[in-house]
Amino acid sequence: MAPVLEIRDLQVGVDTGREVLSVLDGISLSLEPGRTIGIVGESGCGKSMTALATMGLLPDRFAITGGQILFEGEDLASMPDRQRRRLRGNALSMIFQEPMTALNPVLTVGRQIGEVLELHQGLSGHEARQRALDMLRAVQIPAPERRLDNYPHELSGGMRQRVMIAIALACRPKLIIADEPTTALDVTVQAQIFRLLRELQGETDTAIMLITHDLGAVAEMADDVAVFYAGKCIETGPVAQILQHPSHPYTQGLMVCTPTMRLGAAALAESPPALGEIAGIVPPVGRFPKACRFAPRCPLADDRCRTEDPPLRALGAAHAALCWKAEEEAFA
Amino acid sequence: MSPAEATRRSSVAPAVPARPDAPAPERPEAAPPAEARAAPPAAPPEAPADTPRPSNPAKEFVQVFLRNGTAVIGFVLLVLIAVMTFAGPAIYPVDPYTMVDLPFAEPFGPYAPLGTDYLGRDILAGIIEGGRATLTVGVTAAVLSVVIGILVGALAGYFGGWMDRSLMKVTEFFQILPALMLAMVLVTIFTASLTTITLAIGIVAWPQVARLARAEVMRIRKMDYVAAATTAGARDAYLIFRVILPGAMPPLVVAAGLAVGTAILFEAGLSFLGLGDPNTMSWGLIIGQNRNYLLDAWWTVTFPGLAIFLTVLGISLVGDGINDALNPKLRRR
Amino acid sequence: MTETLLSVEDLKVHFPLASGDVVHAVDGVTFDVARGACFGIVGESGSGKSTVARALMRLEDPTEGRITLGTDEISSLSGDRLRALRHRFQMIFQDPYSSLNPRLRAGQAVREPLDLMGLDIKGGREQWVRQCFADVGLHPDSTRLFPHQFSGGQRQRLSIARALATQPSLIVCDEPVSALDVAIQAQILNLLRRIQREKFLTFVFISHDLAVVQNICTEVAVMYLGEFVERAPTGQLYAAAKHPYTWSLMAAALTPENSRRAGERFTITGEPPSPIDPPKGCRFAGRCPFATDTCVAEKPAIRDFGGGHTVACHYAGELTPPLEELAA
């Protein structure tokens, strides 16, 4: 199947006034209709920048300096703004982390959903309102007729996120970029939102790019995973493969860092062991180490890792890692 | 956990003892990207020599301020005005109260560079002499209003409840009174001396500062570091004056600067209306005494007016500069 | 051995609103914490767990109930008498960016409690501050830096150093790792575990994350709308939880190793009701798939299931957990 989104060797830089620092370096991803890719990594690794570059919403002084972002075969990176605006909110939409700040506080929920429809699909006010109501029903908001005339502050966090999803889905987009969509929500509500997203995805065949720091959310939602570290994509592959056999030491580190809940008999065993750690922190933009960027924090790093760029090693169908050691690990 | 998993777990980072990761230097020159801000920069672990020097807030403030062109212009303007006012009599020793030429001598004449007023007194000497009173009244009244305003605002914002309600009622009472009118009444009832004028201006100008201080104190009061200081055993006074107010200062410093400008304008306004202290030369007094001859002798009013204008302009430029120089620290998180 | 350090009896914290309504943030919570134990409180936002933490720290005034630390009842003290005891209980806050005064250098921040409470330390305060820095893995030479010169993880270490400075016996941790990235979260959790054991500290650990709580706590209470619905030693709770709300939290927790997806798992609907006007009967009844008329009408009593396992549910022990690990 033709991918909805294909990112090829994307480069993003930030202009500090003195020099242009690399923020994203050689990101390549591909996403097919109806599938979900999870992008994971710590803050400062470039996850959100990838999303913003795709949406054409890079902050001031950030710019795409190379590569292509092909959306249904058309390059978003070189597309004129006007054309991109037509796609945005229509075929391409985004769900933000904090629904309270992403929604307009002075417009009713119905108006905000309707607005997108009027803008992109030329619906009349009445039709738009009807569709807005349908959307609220689709995102399972109780008593949608009443909610249509509510303002965002009159809704709970979970409901606001549902409204955000209704707006994002209103025009039946081909691709949704969800940037930490449930981070601000409670776990029980998070489970509801993920379930809803999957159901709606099943109906509309929308592709989802899920940006998250939470490997649990990836396990829950994603078909494929891309792990980001310091502006590079260091491991990609199918979700089961990555979570069960992570090959890059960083991915492995993330796995052992994440506390896991043990239920049933396992919980009565001895007290849980100390968590694994990845020493140090993500280097800031402009101070990425040469050669392998993870080498300074990597327990396996040797001289080669610090002097030569690591190769992208194929480790099976669609599974690849940017690491000198990945193969040894995989076959060890 | 499967045995395979167990081996993999143990092979990776087996609970490395926490290392003192080298603290991160701030790089103000490079605006960190949105994400990098979330995970603040750190020196790469392989370069421990890169330990940052403790930053010096005063020095940073001066650096940022000096990079701001208009603020520096404003600052230079204020310095010149201050020098002129306080060192002026030594450089230009002309008595502002004696006749030096015919009344209404035009500027650039042989005796008076900026002309003379209706009594033939030297305008330049008047401006130099009057600046002292004007600036003193302006600064003193501003300090007075800022002190009252911060005290009232801080108490209201910190304690809340009935304290807040009653103090804000008082503040509102002062705010709805027409300020100039109140000052006029005060000056009329008590004699028109510089002290009375200063007090009158201070008393009418504080409510704005109080409202601002209250809002800032209420905002900062909710911050966790104030709770942290409480759990560290801080008393109310320590919390208000050592923990909360320093954080509330940036907008208050700017407000204080603007209050000086307002006070100077007030003083000029009162003098213009003939309510100034007739025995003390001030910029407002010069304008007030000559206002009837504006059409015949423009210079009598224009030059002191220009002095007021430049002073207030200088103050507001510097105020903006201070605001900008203090703000990045707040935005830096 | 099991000397009780902290005892909380029927704690209530109500906030009156300007409208005349009352927010029942904490509505009758009772628990004891033994010296050296780590008592976890889990719940969703709005459950009142952070208010419990702030009430323990006397940052909020309890409306009713008693908090006893050792032999001192701290809920009824105020002013200087409260301040004189504050060195014995300290707090670690959630957000390391807002819990440190941006105008104090790191060393001053750690020293501040000592200066304010006039605590003298053998060897001098300055030396002690450096020792605290070393204890939490910060370089002692970084005392002259300002908070903004540290990374998020280091700031949280600094907060911990500050909490340790007065050598407290109780530390209340309010979501101490939720604002941190996974890798940093693991570093801080391990640090907290280490210092708790080394210094024989007692923790009250507030979190929304069941996995984190299991990792560090010895006893856990599940809080919902101002009340504890279930409380048990950690192993017992995760092995045999009995309250449907606990099940829903467990089912909703996502772990990388869990391959079963939301559609196939137990989920509850809706969101917690308002704490302004909490339901009369069981507060969870409105969202509980097992609820009956009894649940809506009658408030369930807290029943003891032995071994310190208490549950507030009419049908506790009778229901089959919808999680296969628990059912086994």
CSV table of C-alpha atoms in Angstrom, one decimal, chain A residues 41-44 47 156-160 162 182 184-192 194-195 198 213-223 239 243-244 250 254-268 271-282 297, chain C residues 43-46 49 151 153-154 157 180-191 193 197 208-212 214-216 234-240 245 248-263 265-272 287 323 325-326:
chain,number,residue,atom,x,y,z
A,41,GLY,CA,12.4,9.2,23.2
A,42,GLU,CA,13.1,11.6,26.0
A,43,SER,CA,12.4,15.3,25.9
A,44,GLY,CA,14.9,17.1,23.6
A,47,LYS,CA,10.0,14.0,18.6
A,156,SER,CA,-13.4,18.3,32.1
A,157,GLY,CA,-9.9,17.5,30.9
A,158,GLY,CA,-11.0,14.2,29.3
A,159,MET,CA,-13.9,15.8,27.6
A,160,ARG,CA,-11.7,18.6,26.2
A,162,ARG,CA,-12.4,14.3,23.2
A,182,THR,CA,-3.0,11.7,27.0
A,184,ALA,CA,-2.3,15.5,30.8
A,185,LEU,CA,-5.0,13.0,31.5
A,186,ASP,CA,-5.7,10.4,34.2
A,187,VAL,CA,-5.0,6.8,33.5
A,188,THR,CA,-8.6,5.7,33.4
A,189,VAL,CA,-9.4,8.5,31.0
A,190,GLN,CA,-6.2,7.8,29.0
A,191,ALA,CA,-7.4,4.2,28.5
A,192,GLN,CA,-10.8,5.6,27.2
A,194,PHE,CA,-6.8,5.3,23.4
A,195,ARG,CA,-9.7,3.0,22.9
A,198,ARG,CA,-8.4,3.0,17.8
A,213,HIS,CA,7.6,9.3,26.0
A,214,ASP,CA,5.6,6.4,27.4
A,215,LEU,CA,6.5,2.9,26.1
A,216,GLY,CA,3.3,1.7,27.6
A,217,ALA,CA,1.3,4.0,25.3
A,218,VAL,CA,3.3,2.7,22.4
A,219,ALA,CA,2.6,-0.9,23.3
A,220,GLU,CA,-1.1,0.0,23.6
A,221,MET,CA,-1.5,2.0,20.3
A,222,ALA,CA,1.4,1.6,17.8
A,223,ASP,CA,2.0,-0.9,15.0
A,239,VAL,CA,6.2,-2.7,17.9
A,243,LEU,CA,9.5,-4.0,22.8
A,244,GLN,CA,10.5,-7.6,23.1
A,250,TYR,CA,19.2,3.3,24.3
A,254,LEU,CA,14.4,3.0,28.2
A,255,MET,CA,12.9,-0.5,28.7
A,256,VAL,CA,14.7,-1.2,31.9
A,257,CYS,CA,14.1,2.4,33.2
A,258,THR,CA,10.4,2.1,33.0
A,259,PRO,CA,8.9,0.6,36.1
A,260,THR,CA,6.6,-2.2,35.3
A,261,MET,CA,3.6,-3.2,37.3
A,262,ARG,CA,3.5,-6.9,38.4
A,263,LEU,CA,0.1,-8.3,39.3
A,264,GLY,CA,-1.0,-11.5,40.8
A,265,ALA,CA,1.4,-14.0,42.2
A,266,ALA,CA,4.4,-12.0,40.8
A,267,ALA,CA,3.5,-9.2,43.1
A,268,LEU,CA,4.0,-11.3,46.2
A,271,SER,CA,10.3,-6.6,46.8
A,272,PRO,CA,11.0,-5.2,43.3
A,273,PRO,CA,14.6,-4.7,42.3
A,274,ALA,CA,16.0,-1.3,41.7
A,275,LEU,CA,15.3,0.1,38.3
A,276,GLY,CA,17.9,0.1,35.6
A,277,GLU,CA,19.3,3.5,34.8
A,278,ILE,CA,20.7,5.4,31.9
A,279,ALA,CA,23.3,7.6,33.3
A,280,GLY,CA,23.5,11.3,32.4
A,281,ILE,CA,21.0,13.3,30.4
A,282,VAL,CA,20.2,14.0,26.7
A,297,ARG,CA,25.8,7.4,28.0
C,43,GLY,CA,-5.4,8.1,42.8
C,44,GLU,CA,-6.4,10.3,39.9
C,45,SER,CA,-6.2,14.0,39.8
C,46,GLY,CA,-8.9,15.5,42.0
C,49,LYS,CA,-4.1,12.8,47.3
C,151,SER,CA,18.8,20.1,34.5
C,153,GLY,CA,16.8,15.7,37.2
C,154,GLN,CA,19.5,17.6,39.1
C,157,ARG,CA,18.1,16.0,43.5
C,180,LEU,CA,10.6,13.9,34.8
C,181,ASP,CA,11.6,11.9,31.7
C,182,VAL,CA,11.7,8.1,32.0
C,183,ALA,CA,15.5,7.8,32.3
C,184,ILE,CA,15.7,10.6,34.9
C,185,GLN,CA,12.6,9.2,36.7
C,186,ALA,CA,14.5,5.9,37.2
C,187,GLN,CA,17.6,7.7,38.5
C,188,ILE,CA,15.5,9.7,41.0
C,189,LEU,CA,13.4,6.7,42.1
C,190,ASN,CA,16.5,4.7,42.8
C,191,LEU,CA,18.0,7.6,44.7
C,193,ARG,CA,14.9,4.1,47.5
C,197,ARG,CA,17.0,2.6,53.3
C,208,HIS,CA,-0.8,8.5,40.1
C,209,ASP,CA,1.4,5.7,38.7
C,210,LEU,CA,0.8,2.2,40.1
C,211,ALA,CA,4.0,0.9,38.7
C,212,VAL,CA,6.1,3.6,40.4
C,214,GLN,CA,4.8,-0.7,43.5
C,215,ASN,CA,8.4,-0.1,43.0
C,216,ILE,CA,9.0,2.0,46.1
C,234,THR,CA,2.0,-3.5,48.5
C,235,GLY,CA,2.3,-7.2,47.7
C,236,GLN,CA,-1.2,-8.0,49.0
C,237,LEU,CA,-2.7,-5.1,47.0
C,238,TYR,CA,-1.2,-6.0,43.7
C,239,ALA,CA,-1.8,-9.7,44.2
C,240,ALA,CA,-5.3,-9.6,45.4
C,245,TYR,CA,-11.8,1.0,41.3
C,248,SER,CA,-9.8,-0.2,36.8
C,249,LEU,CA,-6.6,1.6,37.7
C,250,MET,CA,-4.6,-1.6,37.3
C,251,ALA,CA,-6.3,-2.4,34.0
C,252,ALA,CA,-5.7,1.1,32.7
C,253,ALA,CA,-2.0,1.2,33.6
C,254,LEU,CA,0.0,0.7,30.4
C,255,THR,CA,3.1,-1.3,30.5
C,256,PRO,CA,5.4,-2.0,27.6
C,257,GLU,CA,5.3,-5.7,28.3
C,258,ASN,CA,1.5,-5.8,28.2
C,259,SER,CA,0.4,-6.6,24.7
C,260,ARG,CA,-3.3,-6.8,25.3
C,261,ARG,CA,-5.0,-3.7,24.0
C,262,ALA,CA,-7.6,-1.4,25.5
C,263,GLY,CA,-10.5,-2.9,23.6
C,265,ARG,CA,-9.3,-5.0,28.7
C,266,PHE,CA,-11.5,-3.9,31.6
C,267,THR,CA,-12.2,-0.2,31.3
C,268,ILE,CA,-14.6,2.0,33.2
C,269,THR,CA,-16.5,4.9,31.7
C,270,GLY,CA,-16.9,8.5,32.6
C,271,GLU,CA,-14.9,10.6,35.0
C,272,PRO,CA,-15.0,11.3,38.7
C,287,ARG,CA,-18.7,4.5,37.3
C,323,LEU,CA,-8.1,-9.1,35.4
C,325,GLU,CA,-3.7,-12.1,36.8
C,326,LEU,CA,-5.8,-11.3,39.9
